[in-house]
Amino acid sequence: MVLSGKMAAPGIAVGRVHVYKKAGFIPKESYVPKGKEQSHLDRYLAVKKSAFDELEELKILMQEHDPQKAEIFIAHQEIIEDVVINEEIPSRILNERWSGDWAIYQVYETVLLVLQKAADPLIAERAADFDDVRTLLLRLWYGNKDEGLSSLSEPVIIAAQDLMPSDTASLDRNKALALITEKGGLTSHTAIIAKSYGIPTVFGIHGLLEAVKHGQLAVINADEGKVILDPEDEIAAEYEQKYDAFRKDKEDAEKYLLKPARTLDGEKIDIGLNVSGVSAGELAPSSYVDAVGLFRTEFLYLGRDALPDEEEQFHAYKKVLECFGERPVILRTLDIGGDKQLSNLNFAREENPFLGNRALRFCFSNPDIFRTQIRAVLRASVYGNMWLMFPMVNSIDDIRRAKETVVSVKEELEKEGKPAGQFKTGIMIEIPSIALLADYAAQEVDFASIGSNDLCQYMCAADRMNSEVEPYYQSYHPAMFKLIKEVTGAFTKHGKSVSICGELAGDPLSASVLAGLGMRKLSMGAGSVASVKRALCSITVKRASEIADKVLECATAEEVQRELGKIKE
Ligand code: PEP
Ligand code: MG
């Protein structure tokens, strides 16, 4: 039997299924005898405290590995302390004599229903966090131990209706071959954690729990969103082989990690790292890259109640600069809006958020937030090789306006006796309008980095978050390569640095073509570094240029794909 869903994290797995059913704590509607109200309230308060403490332990455990993920448990602690919930539950117990468990269940249910109906998928996905907290409170109310996923005895494919962030975070990752669920948002915390652990994950599989049996053999092809239950022997063998080949290939690529990316004819290509924070985990790959090619600083702002202040940002930027020493750190100013909304600010609802008050536009309309970040950046610039970059630039006016802010902040700091160090100023090329003006833009800034993810979305007019229009979002659209060549040429002509930090740079096939187009700096997520280095070390620039020329002659994305396929031959 073959079931389908959506890929939340790529990969292949073959193994036995472990059906994970959380204790369904659904209390009966019940009321407290008169005079017993206070004891139920006291018990609720004690359970609440134990839940908070349990989350504190999980938070500390995660903080050692990755402080960003520990944020999930901080968010859960905040839910536990939520003011409205904590007025409502005691009031129901004391005034309406609801039993404590019934009050917990019902009050959370009200919040959950509101969240689940939210039009914004990011808000709707937060319902999972509230549900997770409610389950924790009820488990403690009934005095149950956690029968979670932290103590699996052998490697299995975990099948569940839904997985909560705490399930995934406390998961023994060596025992999880894959995760398959009926529910789950592709941008949920669970998906983020699964991806960072490298566990193949498929979400949104209709009828999964009806179809699947505990202990059943299954094959997961997460890349295609496919789950094959009870595969025929040949299919299981085929996937065993695919899995082995996938693993061997990964091991082979990893041999290139510490080598420089030098083509067969001796051209060095700089490899940058894309980071979203400054935790030890994020910065661990620093030893095998030449730079931070993109620091997505907005992740410092997400999922918290208050914005990070100047001091907190200063310390984060200083940390990454010190870690990279003389190597450049391209720090992108706040790219908020679009799919990244700040829960701590009231965003006006927009019909087309990706075309709206996003990134630099948001910073222009919130000068205090922008200036605070630039103050922190300039103060930190003393500690390393800082390259400051503005996202979503649309015009030369945008560039000049952003630079004016930098000049004014620099003067302000000088007056305060806090002079900035040396730093460069640059832009992201993500909007076709500025790409077409690259020749002018190059005369205004020190460097540029091409954000191919957004460039593709704006060139193809296809929302990068909307799976319905995914066939129109064509990263291999020939127009992408034409424009990238123009931009690279324009910046190179003016002696200005140019790089690319979108997903195209992390794809070994397109990476070679980019080198063939004249690009000498590619930046990518840690997981792509090995395979991109291997690809670059296995080709000459001459050959890469020949393929790039062919790509520039293509009329369709399919033709480009075919040309890229020849690289492997
Ligand atoms: C891009 O648009 O290519 C990019 C690197 O930025 P982000 O993916 O963060 O929008
Ligand atoms: Mg972008």
Coordinates of C-alpha atoms and ligand atoms in Angstrom, one line a residue, residues 274 294 296 298 332 335 340 358 428 430 450-455 464 501-503, ligand 1:
N274 CA 24.5 30.4 6.0
L294 CA 24.7 35.0 5.2
R296 CA 19.9 35.6 8.8
E298 CA 15.8 37.9 12.0
R332 CA 22.0 40.7 6.9
D335 CA 14.4 40.4 7.0
K340 CA 8.5 35.6 9.0
R358 CA 9.1 43.3 4.3
M428 CA 21.1 41.5 -1.6
E430 CA 16.6 39.6 -4.8
I450 CA 22.3 37.2 -4.8
G451 CA 19.4 35.8 -2.9
S452 CA 18.2 33.3 -5.5
N453 CA 15.3 32.1 -3.4
D454 CA 13.5 35.4 -3.6
L455 CA 14.9 36.3 -7.0
R464 CA 7.8 30.4 -2.5
C501 CA 23.5 32.8 -0.9
G502 CA 20.2 31.3 -2.0
E503 CA 19.5 27.5 -2.3
Ligands
PEP1 C1 17.2 34.4 -0.7 O1 16.2 35.0 -0.9 O2 17.8 33.7 -1.6 C2 17.9 34.4 0.6 C3 19.0 33.8 0.8 O3 17.2 34.9 1.7 P1 16.0 34.2 2.4 O4 15.9 32.8 1.9 O5 16.3 34.3 3.9 O6 14.8 35.0 2.0

